[in-house]
PDB file of C-alpha atoms and ligand atoms in Angstrom:
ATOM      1  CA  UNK A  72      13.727 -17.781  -0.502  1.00  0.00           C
ATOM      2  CA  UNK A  73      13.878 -13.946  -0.974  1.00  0.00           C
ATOM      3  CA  UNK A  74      14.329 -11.825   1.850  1.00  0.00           C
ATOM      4  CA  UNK A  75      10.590  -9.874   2.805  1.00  0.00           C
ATOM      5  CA  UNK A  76       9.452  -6.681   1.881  1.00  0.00           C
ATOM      6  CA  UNK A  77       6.958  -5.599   4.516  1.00  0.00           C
ATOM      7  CA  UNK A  78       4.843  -2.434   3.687  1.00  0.00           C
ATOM      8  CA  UNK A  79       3.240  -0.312   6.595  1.00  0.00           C
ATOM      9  CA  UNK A  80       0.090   1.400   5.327  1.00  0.00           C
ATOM     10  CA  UNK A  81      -0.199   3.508   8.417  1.00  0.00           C
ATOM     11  CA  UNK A  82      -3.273   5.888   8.057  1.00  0.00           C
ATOM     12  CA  UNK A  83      -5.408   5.285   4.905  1.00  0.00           C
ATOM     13  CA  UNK A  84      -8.240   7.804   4.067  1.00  0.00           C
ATOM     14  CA  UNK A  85     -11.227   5.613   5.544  1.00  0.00           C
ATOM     15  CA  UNK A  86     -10.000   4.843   9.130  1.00  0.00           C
ATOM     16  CA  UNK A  87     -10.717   7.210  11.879  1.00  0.00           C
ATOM     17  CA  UNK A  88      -9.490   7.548  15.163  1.00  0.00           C
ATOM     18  CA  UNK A  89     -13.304   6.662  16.654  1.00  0.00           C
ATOM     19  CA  UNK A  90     -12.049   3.010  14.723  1.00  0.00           C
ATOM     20  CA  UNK A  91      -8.784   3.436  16.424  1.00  0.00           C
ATOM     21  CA  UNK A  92      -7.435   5.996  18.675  1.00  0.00           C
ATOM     22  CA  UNK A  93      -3.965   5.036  17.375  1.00  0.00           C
ATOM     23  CA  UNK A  94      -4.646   6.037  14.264  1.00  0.00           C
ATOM     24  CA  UNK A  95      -2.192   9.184  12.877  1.00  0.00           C
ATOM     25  CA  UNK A  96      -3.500  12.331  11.503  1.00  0.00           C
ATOM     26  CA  UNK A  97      -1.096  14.723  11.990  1.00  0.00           C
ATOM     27  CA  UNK A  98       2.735  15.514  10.827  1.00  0.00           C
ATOM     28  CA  UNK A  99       3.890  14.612  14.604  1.00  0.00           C
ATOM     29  CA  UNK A 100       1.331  11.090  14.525  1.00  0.00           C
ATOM     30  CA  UNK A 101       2.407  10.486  11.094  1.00  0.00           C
ATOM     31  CA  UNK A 102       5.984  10.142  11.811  1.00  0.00           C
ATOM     32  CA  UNK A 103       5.523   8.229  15.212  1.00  0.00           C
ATOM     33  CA  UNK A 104       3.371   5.658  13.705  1.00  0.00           C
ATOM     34  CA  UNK A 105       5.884   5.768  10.943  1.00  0.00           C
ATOM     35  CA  UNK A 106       8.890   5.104  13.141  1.00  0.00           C
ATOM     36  CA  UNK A 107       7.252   2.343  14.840  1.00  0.00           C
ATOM     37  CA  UNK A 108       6.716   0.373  12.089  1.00  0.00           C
ATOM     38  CA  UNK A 109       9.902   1.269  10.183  1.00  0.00           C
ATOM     39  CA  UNK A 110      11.576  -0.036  14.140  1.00  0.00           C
ATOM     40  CA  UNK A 111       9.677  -3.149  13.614  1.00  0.00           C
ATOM     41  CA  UNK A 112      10.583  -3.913  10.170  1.00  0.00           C
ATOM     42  CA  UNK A 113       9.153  -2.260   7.542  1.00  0.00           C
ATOM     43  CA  UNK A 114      10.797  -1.733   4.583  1.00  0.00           C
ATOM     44  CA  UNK A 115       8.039   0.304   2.822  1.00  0.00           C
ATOM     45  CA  UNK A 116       5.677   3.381   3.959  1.00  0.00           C
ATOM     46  CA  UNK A 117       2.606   3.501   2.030  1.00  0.00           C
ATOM     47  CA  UNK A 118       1.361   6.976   2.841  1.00  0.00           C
ATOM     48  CA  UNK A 119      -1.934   8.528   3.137  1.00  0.00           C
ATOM     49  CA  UNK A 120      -2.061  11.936   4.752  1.00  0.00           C
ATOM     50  CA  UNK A 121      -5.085  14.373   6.590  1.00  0.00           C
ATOM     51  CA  UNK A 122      -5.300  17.486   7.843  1.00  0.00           C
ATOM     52  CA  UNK A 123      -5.318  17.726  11.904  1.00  0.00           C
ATOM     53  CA  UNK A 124      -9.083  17.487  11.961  1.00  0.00           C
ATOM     54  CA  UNK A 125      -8.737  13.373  10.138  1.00  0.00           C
ATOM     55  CA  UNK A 126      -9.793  14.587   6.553  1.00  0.00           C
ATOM     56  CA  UNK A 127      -7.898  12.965   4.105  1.00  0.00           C
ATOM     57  CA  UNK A 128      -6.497  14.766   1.625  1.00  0.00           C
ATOM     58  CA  UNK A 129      -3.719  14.918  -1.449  1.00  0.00           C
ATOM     59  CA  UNK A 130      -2.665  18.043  -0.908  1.00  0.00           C
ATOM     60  CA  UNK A 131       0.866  18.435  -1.701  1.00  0.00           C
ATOM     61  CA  UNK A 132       2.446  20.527   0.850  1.00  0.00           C
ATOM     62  CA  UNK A 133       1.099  18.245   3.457  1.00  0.00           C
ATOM     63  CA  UNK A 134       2.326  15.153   1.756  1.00  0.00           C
ATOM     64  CA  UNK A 135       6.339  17.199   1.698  1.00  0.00           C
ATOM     65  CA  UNK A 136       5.532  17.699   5.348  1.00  0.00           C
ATOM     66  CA  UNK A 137       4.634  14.111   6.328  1.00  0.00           C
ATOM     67  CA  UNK A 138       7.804  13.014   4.101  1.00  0.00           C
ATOM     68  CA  UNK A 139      10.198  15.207   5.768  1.00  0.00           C
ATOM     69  CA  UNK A 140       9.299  14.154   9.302  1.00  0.00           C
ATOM     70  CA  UNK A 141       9.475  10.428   8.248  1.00  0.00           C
ATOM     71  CA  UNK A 142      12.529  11.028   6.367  1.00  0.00           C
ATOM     72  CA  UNK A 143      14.325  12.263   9.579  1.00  0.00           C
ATOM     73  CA  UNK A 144      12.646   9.721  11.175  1.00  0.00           C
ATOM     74  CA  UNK A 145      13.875   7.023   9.468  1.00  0.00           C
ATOM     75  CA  UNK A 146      16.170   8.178   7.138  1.00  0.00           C
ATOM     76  CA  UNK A 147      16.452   5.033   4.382  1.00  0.00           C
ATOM     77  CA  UNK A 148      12.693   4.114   4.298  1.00  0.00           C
ATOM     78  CA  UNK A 149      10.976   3.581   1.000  1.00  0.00           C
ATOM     79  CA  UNK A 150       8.174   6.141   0.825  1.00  0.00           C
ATOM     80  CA  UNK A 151       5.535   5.091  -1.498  1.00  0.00           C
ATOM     81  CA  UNK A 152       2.967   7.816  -1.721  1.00  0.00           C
ATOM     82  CA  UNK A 153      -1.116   7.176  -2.451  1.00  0.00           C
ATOM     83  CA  UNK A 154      -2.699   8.213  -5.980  1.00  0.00           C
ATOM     84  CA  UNK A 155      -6.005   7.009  -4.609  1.00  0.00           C
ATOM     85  CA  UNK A 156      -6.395   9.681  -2.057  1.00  0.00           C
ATOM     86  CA  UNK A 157     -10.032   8.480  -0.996  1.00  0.00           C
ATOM     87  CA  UNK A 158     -13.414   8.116  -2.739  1.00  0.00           C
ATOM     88  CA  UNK A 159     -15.167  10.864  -4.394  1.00  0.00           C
ATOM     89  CA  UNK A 160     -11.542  13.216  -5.093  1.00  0.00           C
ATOM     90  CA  UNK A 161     -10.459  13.784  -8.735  1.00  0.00           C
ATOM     91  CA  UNK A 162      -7.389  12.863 -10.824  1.00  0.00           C
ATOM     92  CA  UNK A 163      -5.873  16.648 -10.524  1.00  0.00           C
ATOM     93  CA  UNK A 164      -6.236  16.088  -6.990  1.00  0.00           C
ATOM     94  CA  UNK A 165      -4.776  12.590  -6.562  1.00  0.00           C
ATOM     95  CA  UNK A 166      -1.397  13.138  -8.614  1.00  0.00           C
ATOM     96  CA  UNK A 167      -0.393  16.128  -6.181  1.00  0.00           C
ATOM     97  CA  UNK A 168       2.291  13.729  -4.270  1.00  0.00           C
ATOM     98  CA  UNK A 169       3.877  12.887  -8.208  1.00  0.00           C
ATOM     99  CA  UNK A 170       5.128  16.868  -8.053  1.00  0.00           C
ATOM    100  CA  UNK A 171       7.111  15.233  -5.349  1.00  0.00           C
ATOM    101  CA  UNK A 172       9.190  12.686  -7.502  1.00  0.00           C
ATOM    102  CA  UNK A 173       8.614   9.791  -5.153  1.00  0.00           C
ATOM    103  CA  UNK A 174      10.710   6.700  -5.442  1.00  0.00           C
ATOM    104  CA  UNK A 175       7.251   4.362  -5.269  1.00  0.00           C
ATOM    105  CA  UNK A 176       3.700   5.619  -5.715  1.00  0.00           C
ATOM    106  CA  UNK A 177       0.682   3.757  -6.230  1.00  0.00           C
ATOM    107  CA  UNK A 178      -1.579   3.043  -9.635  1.00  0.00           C
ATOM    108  CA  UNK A 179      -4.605   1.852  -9.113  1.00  0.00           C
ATOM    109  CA  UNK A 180      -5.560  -0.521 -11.715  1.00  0.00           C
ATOM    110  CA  UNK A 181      -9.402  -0.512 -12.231  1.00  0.00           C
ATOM    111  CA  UNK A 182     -12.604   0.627 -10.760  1.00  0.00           C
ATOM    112  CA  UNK A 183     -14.326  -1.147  -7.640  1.00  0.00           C
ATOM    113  CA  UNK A 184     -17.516  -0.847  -5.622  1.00  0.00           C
ATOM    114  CA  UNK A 185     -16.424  -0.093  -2.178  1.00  0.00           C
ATOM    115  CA  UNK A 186     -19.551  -0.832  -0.155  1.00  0.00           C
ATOM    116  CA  UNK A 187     -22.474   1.276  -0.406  1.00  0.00           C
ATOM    117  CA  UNK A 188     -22.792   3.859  -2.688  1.00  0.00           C
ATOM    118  CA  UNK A 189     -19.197   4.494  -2.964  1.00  0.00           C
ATOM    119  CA  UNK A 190     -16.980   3.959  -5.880  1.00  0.00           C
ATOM    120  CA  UNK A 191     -13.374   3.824  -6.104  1.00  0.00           C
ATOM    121  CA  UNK A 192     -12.928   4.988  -9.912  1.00  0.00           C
ATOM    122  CA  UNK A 193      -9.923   4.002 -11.996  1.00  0.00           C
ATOM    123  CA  UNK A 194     -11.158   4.442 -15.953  1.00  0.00           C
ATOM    124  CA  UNK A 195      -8.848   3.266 -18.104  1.00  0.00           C
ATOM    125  CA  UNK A 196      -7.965   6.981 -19.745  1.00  0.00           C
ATOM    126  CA  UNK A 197      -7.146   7.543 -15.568  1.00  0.00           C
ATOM    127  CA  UNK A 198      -4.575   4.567 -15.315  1.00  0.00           C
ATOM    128  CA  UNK A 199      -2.833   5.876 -18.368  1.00  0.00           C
ATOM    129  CA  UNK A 200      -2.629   8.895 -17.575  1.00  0.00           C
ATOM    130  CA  UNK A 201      -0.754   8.385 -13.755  1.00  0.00           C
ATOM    131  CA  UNK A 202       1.025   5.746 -16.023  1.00  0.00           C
ATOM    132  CA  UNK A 203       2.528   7.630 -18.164  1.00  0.00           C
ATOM    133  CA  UNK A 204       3.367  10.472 -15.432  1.00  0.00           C
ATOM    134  CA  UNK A 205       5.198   7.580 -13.145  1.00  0.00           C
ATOM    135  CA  UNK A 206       7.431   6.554 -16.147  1.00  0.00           C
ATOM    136  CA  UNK A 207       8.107  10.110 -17.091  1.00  0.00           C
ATOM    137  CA  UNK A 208       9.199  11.218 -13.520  1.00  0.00           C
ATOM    138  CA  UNK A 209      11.003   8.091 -12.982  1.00  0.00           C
ATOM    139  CA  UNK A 210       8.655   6.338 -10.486  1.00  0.00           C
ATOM    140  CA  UNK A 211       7.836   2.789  -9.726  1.00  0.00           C
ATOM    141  CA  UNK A 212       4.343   2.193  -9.409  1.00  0.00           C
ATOM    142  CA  UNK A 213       2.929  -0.279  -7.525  1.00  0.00           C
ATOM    143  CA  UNK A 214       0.047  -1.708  -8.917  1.00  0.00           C
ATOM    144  CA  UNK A 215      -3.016  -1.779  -7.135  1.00  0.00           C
ATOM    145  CA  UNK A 216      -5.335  -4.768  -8.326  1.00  0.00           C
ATOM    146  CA  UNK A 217      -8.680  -4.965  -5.885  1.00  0.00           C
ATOM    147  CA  UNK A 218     -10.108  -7.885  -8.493  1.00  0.00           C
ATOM    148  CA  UNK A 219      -8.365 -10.117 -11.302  1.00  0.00           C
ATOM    149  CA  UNK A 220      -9.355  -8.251 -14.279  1.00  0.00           C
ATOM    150  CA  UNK A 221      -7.244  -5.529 -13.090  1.00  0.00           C
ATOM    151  CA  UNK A 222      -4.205  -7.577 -13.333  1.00  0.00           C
ATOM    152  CA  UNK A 223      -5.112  -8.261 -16.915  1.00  0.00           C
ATOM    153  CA  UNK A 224      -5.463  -4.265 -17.421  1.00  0.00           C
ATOM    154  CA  UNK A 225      -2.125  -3.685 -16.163  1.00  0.00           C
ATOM    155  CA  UNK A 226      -0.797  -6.538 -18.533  1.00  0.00           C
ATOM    156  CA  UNK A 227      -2.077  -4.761 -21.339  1.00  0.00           C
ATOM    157  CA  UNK A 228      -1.346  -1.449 -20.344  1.00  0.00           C
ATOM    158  CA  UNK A 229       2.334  -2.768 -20.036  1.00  0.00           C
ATOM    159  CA  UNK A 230       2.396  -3.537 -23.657  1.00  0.00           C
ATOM    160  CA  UNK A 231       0.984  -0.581 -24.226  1.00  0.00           C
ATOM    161  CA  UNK A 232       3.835   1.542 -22.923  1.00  0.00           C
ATOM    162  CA  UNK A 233       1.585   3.421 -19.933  1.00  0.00           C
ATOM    163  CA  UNK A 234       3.652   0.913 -17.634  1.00  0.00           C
ATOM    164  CA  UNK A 235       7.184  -0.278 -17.339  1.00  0.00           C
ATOM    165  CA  UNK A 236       8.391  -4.585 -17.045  1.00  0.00           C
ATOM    166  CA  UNK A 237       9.367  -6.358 -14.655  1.00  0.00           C
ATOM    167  CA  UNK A 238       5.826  -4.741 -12.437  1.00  0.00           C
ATOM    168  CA  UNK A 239       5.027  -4.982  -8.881  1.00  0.00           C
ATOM    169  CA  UNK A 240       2.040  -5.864  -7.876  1.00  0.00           C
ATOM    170  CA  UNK A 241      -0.602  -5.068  -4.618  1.00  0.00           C
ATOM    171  CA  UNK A 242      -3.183  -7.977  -4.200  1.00  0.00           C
ATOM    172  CA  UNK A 243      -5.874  -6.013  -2.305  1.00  0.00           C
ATOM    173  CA  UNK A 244      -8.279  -8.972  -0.807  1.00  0.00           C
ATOM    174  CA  UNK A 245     -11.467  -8.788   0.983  1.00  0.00           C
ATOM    175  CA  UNK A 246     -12.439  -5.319   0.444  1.00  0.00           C
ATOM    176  CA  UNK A 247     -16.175  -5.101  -0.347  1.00  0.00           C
ATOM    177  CA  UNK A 248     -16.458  -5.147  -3.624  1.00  0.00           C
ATOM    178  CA  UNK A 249     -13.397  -6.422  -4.482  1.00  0.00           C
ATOM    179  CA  UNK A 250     -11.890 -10.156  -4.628  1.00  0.00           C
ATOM    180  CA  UNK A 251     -12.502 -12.172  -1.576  1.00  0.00           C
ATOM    181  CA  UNK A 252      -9.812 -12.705   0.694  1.00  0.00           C
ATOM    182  CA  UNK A 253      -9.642 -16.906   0.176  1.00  0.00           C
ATOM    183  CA  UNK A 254      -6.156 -18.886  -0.369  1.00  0.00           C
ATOM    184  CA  UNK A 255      -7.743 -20.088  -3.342  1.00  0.00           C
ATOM    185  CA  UNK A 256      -8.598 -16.687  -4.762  1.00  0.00           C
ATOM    186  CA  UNK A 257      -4.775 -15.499  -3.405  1.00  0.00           C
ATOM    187  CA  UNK A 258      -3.389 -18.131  -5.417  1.00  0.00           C
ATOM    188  CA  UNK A 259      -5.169 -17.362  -8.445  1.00  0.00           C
ATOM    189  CA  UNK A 260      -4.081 -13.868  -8.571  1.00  0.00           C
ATOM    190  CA  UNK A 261      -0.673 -15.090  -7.985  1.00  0.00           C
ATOM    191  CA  UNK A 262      -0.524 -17.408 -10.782  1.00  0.00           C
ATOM    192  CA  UNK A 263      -1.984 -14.691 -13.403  1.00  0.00           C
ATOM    193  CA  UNK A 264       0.908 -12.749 -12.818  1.00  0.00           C
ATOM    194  CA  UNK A 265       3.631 -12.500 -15.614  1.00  0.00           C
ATOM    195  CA  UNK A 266       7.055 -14.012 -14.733  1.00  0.00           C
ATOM    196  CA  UNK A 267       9.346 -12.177 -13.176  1.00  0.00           C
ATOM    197  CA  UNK A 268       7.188  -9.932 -11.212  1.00  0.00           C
ATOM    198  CA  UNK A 269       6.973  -9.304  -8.081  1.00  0.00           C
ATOM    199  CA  UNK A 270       3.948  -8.949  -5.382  1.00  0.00           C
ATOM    200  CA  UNK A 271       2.643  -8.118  -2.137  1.00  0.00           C
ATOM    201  CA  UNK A 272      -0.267  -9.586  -0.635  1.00  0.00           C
ATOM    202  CA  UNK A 273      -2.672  -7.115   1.509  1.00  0.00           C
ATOM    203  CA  UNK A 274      -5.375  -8.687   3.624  1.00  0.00           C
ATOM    204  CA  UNK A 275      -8.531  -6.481   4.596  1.00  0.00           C
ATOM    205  CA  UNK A 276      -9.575  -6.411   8.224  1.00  0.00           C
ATOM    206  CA  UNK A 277      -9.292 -10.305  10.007  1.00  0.00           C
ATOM    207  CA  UNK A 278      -7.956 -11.939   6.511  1.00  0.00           C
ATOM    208  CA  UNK A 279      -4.620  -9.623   7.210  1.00  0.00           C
ATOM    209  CA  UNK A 280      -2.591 -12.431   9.001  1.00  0.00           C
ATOM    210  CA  UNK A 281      -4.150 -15.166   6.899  1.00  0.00           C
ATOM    211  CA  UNK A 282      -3.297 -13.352   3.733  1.00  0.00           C
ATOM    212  CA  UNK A 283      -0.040 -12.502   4.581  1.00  0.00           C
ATOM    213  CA  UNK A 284       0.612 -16.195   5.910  1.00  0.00           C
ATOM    214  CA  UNK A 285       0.146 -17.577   2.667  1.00  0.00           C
ATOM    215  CA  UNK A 286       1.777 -14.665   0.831  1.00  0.00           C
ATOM    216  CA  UNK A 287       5.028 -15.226   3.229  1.00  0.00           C
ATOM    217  CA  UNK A 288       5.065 -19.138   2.199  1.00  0.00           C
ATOM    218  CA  UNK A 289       4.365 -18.359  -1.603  1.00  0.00           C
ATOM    219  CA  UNK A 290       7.670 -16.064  -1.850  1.00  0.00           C
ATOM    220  CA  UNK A 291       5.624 -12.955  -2.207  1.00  0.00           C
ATOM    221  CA  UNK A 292       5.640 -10.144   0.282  1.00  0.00           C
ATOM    222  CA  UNK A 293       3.324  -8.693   2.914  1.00  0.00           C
ATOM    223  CA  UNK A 294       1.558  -5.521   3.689  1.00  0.00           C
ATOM    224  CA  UNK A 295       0.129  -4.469   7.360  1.00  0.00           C
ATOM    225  CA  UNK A 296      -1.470  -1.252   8.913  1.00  0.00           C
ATOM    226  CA  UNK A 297      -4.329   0.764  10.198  1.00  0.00           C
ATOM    227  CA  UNK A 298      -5.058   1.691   6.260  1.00  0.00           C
ATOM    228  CA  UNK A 299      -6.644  -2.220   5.842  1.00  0.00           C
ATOM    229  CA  UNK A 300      -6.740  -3.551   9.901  1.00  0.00           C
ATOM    230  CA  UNK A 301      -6.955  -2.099  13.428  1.00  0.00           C
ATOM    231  CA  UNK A 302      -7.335  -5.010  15.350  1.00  0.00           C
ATOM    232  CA  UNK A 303      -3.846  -7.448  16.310  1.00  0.00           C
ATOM    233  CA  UNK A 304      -6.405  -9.763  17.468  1.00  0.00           C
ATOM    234  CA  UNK A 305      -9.824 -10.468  17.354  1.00  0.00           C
ATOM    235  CA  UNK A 306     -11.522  -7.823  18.964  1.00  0.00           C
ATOM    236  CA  UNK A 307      -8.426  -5.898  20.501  1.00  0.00           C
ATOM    237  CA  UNK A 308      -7.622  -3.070  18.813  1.00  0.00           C
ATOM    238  CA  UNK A 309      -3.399  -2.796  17.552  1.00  0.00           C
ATOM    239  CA  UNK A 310      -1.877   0.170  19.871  1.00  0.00           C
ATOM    240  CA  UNK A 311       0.119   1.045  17.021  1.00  0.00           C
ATOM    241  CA  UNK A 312       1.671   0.302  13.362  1.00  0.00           C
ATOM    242  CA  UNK A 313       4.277  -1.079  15.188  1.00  0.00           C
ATOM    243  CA  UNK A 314       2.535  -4.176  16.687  1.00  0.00           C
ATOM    244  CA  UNK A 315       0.919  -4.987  13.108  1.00  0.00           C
ATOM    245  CA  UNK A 316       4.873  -5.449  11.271  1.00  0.00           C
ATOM    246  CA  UNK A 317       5.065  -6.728  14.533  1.00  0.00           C
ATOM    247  CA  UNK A 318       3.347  -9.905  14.609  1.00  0.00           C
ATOM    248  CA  UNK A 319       3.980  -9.903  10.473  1.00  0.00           C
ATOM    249  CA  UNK A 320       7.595 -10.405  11.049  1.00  0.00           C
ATOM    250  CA  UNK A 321       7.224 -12.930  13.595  1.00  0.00           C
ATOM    251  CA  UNK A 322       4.949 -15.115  11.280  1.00  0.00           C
ATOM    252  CA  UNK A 323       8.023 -14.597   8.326  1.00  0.00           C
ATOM    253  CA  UNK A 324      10.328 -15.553  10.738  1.00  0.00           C
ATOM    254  CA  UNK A 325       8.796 -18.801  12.264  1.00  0.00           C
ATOM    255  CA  UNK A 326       8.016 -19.554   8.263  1.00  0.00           C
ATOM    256  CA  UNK A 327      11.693 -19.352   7.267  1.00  0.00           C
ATOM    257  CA  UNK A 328      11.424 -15.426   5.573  1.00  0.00           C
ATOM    258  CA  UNK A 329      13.963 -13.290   6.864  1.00  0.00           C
ATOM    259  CA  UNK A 330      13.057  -9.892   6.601  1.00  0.00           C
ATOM    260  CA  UNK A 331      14.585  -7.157   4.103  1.00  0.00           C
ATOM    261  CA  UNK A 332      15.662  -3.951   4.553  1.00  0.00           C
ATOM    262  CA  UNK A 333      14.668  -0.490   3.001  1.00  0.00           C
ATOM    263  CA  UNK A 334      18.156  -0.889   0.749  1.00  0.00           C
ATOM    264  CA  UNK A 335      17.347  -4.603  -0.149  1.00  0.00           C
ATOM    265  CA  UNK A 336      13.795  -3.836  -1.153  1.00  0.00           C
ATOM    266  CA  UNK A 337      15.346  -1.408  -3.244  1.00  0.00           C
ATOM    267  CA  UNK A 338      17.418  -4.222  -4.856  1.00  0.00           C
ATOM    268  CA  UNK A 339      14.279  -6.728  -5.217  1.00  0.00           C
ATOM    269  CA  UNK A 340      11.669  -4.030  -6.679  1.00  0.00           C
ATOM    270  CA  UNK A 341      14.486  -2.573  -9.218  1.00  0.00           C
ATOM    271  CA  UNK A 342      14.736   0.934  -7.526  1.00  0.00           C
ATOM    272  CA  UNK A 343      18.535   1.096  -7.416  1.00  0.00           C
TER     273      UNK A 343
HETATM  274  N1  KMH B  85      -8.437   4.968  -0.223  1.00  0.00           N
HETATM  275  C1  KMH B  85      -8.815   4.250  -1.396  1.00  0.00           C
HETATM  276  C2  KMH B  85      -9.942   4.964  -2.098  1.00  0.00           C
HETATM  277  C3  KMH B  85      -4.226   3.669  -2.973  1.00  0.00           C
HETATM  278  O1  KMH B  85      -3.696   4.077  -1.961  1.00  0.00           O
HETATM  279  O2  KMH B  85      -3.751   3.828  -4.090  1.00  0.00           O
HETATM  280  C4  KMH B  85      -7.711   4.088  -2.372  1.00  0.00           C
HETATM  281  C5  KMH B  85      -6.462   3.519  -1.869  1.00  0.00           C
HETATM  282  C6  KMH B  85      -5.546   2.964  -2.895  1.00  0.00           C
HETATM  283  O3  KMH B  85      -6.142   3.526  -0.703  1.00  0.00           O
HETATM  284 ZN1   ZN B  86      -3.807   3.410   0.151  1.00  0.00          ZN
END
């Protein structure tokens, strides 16, 4: 089977520190939780940032900074910047980290309820329009699909030219709102797929391991972090990023996955 990209989402725009202390907000925490998951494995950085006070934000100086420190950090790591930012910020806002010319970013693929009165808003004119900015700076998107109709918007917006063949694709399961995090609802989205994509599978809070379990043994890959889970166990919080690729490797490794690095995730997703 193909080797496995893992994916650290290290700090999200939700999770606090009062969740888990471990949990990075500045340039210095950013590239320490960064380096211990790269150490462990990970292939892929999916990057959120905040200012030093935990507020998330987009702003573009901040992202350069985070990216720099990773970079010398671990110096062949995929960076794959956020477009969602968090709830509630605007598209203007949320494309900042494109002025960057990332190799990855994300593209959100659809609106979602995200518990309460929060809404995670993707319109359709939105998804076109980071679309067509990732295929005119040159960067691969990964698509974000929180629910199944969203893979059948990115289908369509593929033919439509706002996203570029063969795509790769983030299952997001269990968040509120979204598709539950069931192997029967993990296999569906995997067989709606078109052939020869490619996919991760990202389980929310205690369906991470069980997600990515099934992902591992389905050929797909596997994303871990603070961003969807702080615990490595049931009720004990993960000390770091580190201990979440961690445990992700050791379940790819006792499955038969061996695990790929930054230069052959490049060679899997199409980035060189
Ligand atoms: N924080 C969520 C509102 C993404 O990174 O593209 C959006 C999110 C998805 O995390
Ligand atoms: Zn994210």
């Amino acid at each position: 089977m193909e080797k496995l990209i893992v994916t650290a989402a290290i700090c999200g725009a939700e999770v606090t520190k009062q969740h888990n202390p471990a949990v990075p907000y500045t340039v210095e925490e950013i590239g320490r939780e960064a380096l211990a998951a790269y150490e462990e494995g990970a292939a892929i950085i999916h990057l959120h940032v905040r200012h030093d006070d935990g507020t998330p934000t987009q702003d573009v100086a901040r992202y350069a900074e985070c990216i720099a420190e990773i970079k010398r950090l671990c110096p062949d790591v995929i960076i794959q910047p956020s477009t969602g930012g968090a709830v509630g910020m605007n598209n203007a806002e949320r494309m900042q980290p494109l002025q960057l010319v990332p190799e990855m970013a994300t593209l959100d693929c659809g609106t979602v309820n995200f518990g309460g009165d929060d809404i995670f808003v993707n319109t359709e004119n939105t998804i076109k329009e980071f679309g067509a900015k990732m295929i005119e700076i040159g960067t691969k998107p990964e698509v974000e699909v929180f629910d199944k109709g969203m893979i059948d918007t990115a289908i369509r917006l593929e033919k439509q030219g706002y996203i570029k063949a063969p795509m790769h694709f983030n299952f997001v399961l269990g968040v509120t709102g979204g598709i539950a995090a069931s192997m029967r609802d993990l296999s569906y989205m995997i067989d709606s797929i078109p052939a020869g994509s490619t996919f991760t599978a990202t389980g929310i809070g205690r369906h991470e391991f069980p997600m990515a379990a099934h992902a591992i043994a389905a050929g797909g890959h596997v994303r871990v972090g603070f961003e969807d889970n702080i615990y490595i166990e049931k009720s004990i919080l993960a000390k770091s990023n580190g201990e979440l690729v961690e445990k992700a490797v050791y379940i790819a490794e006792a499955l038969g996955r061996s695990i790929a690095t930054p230069d052959e995730a490049r060679k899997i997703l199409g980035l060189s």
